[in-house]
mmCIF file of C-alpha atoms in Angstrom:
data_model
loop_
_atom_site.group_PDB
_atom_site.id
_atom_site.type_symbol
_atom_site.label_atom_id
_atom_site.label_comp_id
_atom_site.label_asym_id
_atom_site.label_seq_id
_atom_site.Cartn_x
_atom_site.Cartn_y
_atom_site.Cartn_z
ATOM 1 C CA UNK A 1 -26.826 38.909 -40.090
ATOM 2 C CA UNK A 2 -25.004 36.339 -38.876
ATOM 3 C CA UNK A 3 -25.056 35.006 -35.262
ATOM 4 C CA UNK A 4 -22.348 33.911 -32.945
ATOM 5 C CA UNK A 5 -23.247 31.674 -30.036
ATOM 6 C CA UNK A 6 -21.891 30.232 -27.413
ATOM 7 C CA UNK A 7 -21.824 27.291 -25.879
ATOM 8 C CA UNK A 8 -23.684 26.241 -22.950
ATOM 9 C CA UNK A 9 -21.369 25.283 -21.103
ATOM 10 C CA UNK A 10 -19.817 28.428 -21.077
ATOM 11 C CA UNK A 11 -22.405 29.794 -18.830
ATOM 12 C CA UNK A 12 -23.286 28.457 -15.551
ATOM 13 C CA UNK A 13 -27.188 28.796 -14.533
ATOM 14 C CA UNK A 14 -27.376 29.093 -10.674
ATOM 15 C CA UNK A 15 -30.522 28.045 -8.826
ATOM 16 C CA UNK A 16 -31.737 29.966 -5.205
ATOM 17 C CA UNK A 17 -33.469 27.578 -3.673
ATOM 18 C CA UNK A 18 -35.414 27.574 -0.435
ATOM 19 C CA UNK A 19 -34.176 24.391 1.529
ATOM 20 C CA UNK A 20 -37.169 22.255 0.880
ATOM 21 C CA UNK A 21 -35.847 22.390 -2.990
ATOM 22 C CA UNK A 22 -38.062 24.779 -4.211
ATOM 23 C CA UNK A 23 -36.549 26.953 -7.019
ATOM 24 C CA UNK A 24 -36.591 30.542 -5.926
ATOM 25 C CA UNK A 25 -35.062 32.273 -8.541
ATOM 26 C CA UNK A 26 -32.083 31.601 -11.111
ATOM 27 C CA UNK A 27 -29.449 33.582 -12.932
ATOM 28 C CA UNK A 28 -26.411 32.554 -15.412
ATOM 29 C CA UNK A 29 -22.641 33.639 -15.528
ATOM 30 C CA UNK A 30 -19.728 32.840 -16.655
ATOM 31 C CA UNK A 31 -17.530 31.862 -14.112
ATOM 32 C CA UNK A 32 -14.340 31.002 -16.140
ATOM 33 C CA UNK A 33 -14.255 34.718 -17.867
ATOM 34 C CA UNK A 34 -11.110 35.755 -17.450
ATOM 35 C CA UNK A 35 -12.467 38.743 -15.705
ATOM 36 C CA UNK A 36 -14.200 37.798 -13.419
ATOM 37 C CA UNK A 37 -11.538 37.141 -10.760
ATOM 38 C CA UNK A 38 -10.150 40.258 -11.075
ATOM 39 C CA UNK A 39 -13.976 42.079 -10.639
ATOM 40 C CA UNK A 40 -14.664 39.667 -7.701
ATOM 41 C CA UNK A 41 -11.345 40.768 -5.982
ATOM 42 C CA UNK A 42 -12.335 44.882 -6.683
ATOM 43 C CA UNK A 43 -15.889 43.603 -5.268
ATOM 44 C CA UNK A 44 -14.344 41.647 -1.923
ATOM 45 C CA UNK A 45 -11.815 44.892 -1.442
ATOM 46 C CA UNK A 46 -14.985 47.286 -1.815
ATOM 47 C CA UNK A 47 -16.679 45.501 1.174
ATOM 48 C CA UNK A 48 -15.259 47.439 3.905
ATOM 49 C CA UNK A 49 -16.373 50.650 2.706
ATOM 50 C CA UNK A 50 -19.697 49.307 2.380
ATOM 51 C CA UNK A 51 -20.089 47.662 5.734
ATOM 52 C CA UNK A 52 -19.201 51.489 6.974
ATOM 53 C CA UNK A 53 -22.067 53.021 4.852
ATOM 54 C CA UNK A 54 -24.551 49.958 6.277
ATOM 55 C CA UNK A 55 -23.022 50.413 9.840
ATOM 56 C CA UNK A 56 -23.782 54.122 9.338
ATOM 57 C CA UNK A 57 -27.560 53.542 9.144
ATOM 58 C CA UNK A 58 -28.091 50.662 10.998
ATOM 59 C CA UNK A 59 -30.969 50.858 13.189
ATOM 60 C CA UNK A 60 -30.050 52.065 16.331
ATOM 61 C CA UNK A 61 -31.791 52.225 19.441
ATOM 62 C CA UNK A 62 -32.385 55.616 19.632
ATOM 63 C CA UNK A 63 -35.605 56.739 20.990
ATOM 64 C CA UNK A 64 -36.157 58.964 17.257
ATOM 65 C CA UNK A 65 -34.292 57.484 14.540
ATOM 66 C CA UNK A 66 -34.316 59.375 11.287
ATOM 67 C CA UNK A 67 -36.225 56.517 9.550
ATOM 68 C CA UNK A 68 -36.411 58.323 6.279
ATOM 69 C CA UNK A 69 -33.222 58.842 6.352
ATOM 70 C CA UNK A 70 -32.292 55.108 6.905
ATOM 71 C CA UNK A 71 -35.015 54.444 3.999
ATOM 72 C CA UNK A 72 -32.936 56.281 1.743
ATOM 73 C CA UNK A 73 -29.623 55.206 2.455
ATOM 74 C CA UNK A 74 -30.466 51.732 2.681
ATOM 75 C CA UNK A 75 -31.943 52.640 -0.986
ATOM 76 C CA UNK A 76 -28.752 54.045 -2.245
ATOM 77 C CA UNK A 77 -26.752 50.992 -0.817
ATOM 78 C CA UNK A 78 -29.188 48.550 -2.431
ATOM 79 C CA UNK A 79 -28.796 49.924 -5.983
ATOM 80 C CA UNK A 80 -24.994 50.197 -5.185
ATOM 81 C CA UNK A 81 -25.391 46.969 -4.221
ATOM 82 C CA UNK A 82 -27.279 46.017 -7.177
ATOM 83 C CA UNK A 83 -24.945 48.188 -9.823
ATOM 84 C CA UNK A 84 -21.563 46.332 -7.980
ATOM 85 C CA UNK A 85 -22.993 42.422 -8.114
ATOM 86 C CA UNK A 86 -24.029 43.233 -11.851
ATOM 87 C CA UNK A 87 -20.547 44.439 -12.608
ATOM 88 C CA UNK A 88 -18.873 41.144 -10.781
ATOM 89 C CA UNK A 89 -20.863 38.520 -12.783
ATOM 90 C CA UNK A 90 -21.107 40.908 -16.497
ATOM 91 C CA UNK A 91 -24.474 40.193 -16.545
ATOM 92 C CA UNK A 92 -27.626 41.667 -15.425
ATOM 93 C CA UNK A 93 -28.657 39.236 -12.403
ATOM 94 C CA UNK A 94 -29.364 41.902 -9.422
ATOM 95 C CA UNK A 95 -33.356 42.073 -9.892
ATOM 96 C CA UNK A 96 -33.104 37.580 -10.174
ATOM 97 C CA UNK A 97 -30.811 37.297 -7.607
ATOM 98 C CA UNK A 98 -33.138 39.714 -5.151
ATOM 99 C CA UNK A 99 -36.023 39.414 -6.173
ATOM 100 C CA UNK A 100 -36.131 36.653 -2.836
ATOM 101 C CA UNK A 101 -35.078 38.774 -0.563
ATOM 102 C CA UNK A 102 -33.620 42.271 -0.307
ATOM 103 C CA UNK A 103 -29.643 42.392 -0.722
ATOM 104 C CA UNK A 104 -29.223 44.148 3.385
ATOM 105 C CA UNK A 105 -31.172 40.928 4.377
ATOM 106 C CA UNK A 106 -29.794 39.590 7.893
ATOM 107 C CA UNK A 107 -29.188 35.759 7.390
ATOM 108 C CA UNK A 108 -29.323 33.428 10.679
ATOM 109 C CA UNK A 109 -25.743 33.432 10.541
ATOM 110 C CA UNK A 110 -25.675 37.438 10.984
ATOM 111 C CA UNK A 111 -24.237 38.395 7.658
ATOM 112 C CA UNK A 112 -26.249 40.345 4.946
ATOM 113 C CA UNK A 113 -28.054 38.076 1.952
ATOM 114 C CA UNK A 114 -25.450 39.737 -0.635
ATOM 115 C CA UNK A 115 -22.124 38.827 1.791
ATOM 116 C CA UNK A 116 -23.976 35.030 1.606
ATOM 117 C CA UNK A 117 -24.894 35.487 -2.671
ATOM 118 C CA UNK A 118 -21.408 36.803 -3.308
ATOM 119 C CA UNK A 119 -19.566 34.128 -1.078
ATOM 120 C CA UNK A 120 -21.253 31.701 -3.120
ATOM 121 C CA UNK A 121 -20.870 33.185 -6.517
ATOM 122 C CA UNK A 122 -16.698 33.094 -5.540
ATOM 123 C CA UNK A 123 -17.209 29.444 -4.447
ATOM 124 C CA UNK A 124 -18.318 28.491 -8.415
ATOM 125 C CA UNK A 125 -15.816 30.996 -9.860
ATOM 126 C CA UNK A 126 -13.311 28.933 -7.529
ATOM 127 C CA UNK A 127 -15.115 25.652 -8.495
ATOM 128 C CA UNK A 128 -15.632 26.001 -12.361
ATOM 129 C CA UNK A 129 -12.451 27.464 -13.245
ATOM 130 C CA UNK A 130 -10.658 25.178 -10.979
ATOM 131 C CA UNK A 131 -11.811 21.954 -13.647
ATOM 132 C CA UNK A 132 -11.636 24.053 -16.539
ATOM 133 C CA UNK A 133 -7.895 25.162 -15.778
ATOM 134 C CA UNK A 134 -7.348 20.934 -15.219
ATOM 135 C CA UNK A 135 -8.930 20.297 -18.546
ATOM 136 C CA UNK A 136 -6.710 22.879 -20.398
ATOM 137 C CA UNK A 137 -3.554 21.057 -18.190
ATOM 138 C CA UNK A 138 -4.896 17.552 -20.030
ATOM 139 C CA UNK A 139 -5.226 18.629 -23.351
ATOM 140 C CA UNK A 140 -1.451 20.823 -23.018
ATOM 141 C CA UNK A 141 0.445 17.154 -21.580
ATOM 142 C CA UNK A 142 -1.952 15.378 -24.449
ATOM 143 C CA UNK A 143 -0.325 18.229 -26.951
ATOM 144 C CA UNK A 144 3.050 18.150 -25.404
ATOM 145 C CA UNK A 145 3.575 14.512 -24.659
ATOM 146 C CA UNK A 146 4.949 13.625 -28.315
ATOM 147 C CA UNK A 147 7.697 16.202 -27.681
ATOM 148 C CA UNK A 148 8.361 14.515 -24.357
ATOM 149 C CA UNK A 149 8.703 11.277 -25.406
#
């Protein structure tokens, strides 16, 4: 058997750090897979209609909330949560990526730890394939210049 591999710079490790430096946890995609922009923009269009099922279960203040209720639910909306971030990245990363903090986490800034994970994962898709896309622009005017005289 032969093996293919890749090369490292095809993947892009990401580090969750606490803001002393401290590494928290890391995972690896591929930003630049062709993809990927097309699964982040399913993911982003998906959000509404899981703010609604979070919304739904919210803690309220009720005097007797169904708290099993909300412990399931919140359940079923972490694994979705879990099952959708896997699919936007191709890669197994939920349990790294979590593993710091659950996914329905409320952030200072009042969104969810998974609004702030996936921002940031669309931040080095933008990133990454932004210089890739230049580099592939250099090496087409490098290839094209002789024609151009």
């Amino acid at each position: 058997m032969s093996d293919i591999i890749l090369q490292k710079e095809v993947y892009e490790t990401v580090c969750i750090k606490r803001h002393d430096g401290k590494v928290l946890s890391e995972f690896s995609f591929n930003p630049s897979d062709a993809g990927i922009v097309e699964r982040y923009s399913d993911f982003v269009s998906g959000l509404d209609e899981l703010s609604e099922k979070i919304s739904k279960y919210e803690f309220k203040k009720e005097k007797n909330p169904d708290l099993e209720e909300t412990k399931n639910a919140f359940s079923d909306i972490k694994k979705e949560i879990y099952q959708k971030v896997n699919a936007l990245v191709n890669a197994d990363v939920s349990e790294n990526i979590f593993n710091v903090m659950h996914p329905l986490s409320v952030m200072p800034d009042g969104n969810y730890y998974f609004f702030f994970i996936v921002e940031q994962i669309g931040v080095k898709i933008r990133n990454i394939t932004g210089q890739r896309v230049k580099k592939m622009e250099m090496k087409i005017k490098k290839h094209t210049a002789k024609y151009h005289g």
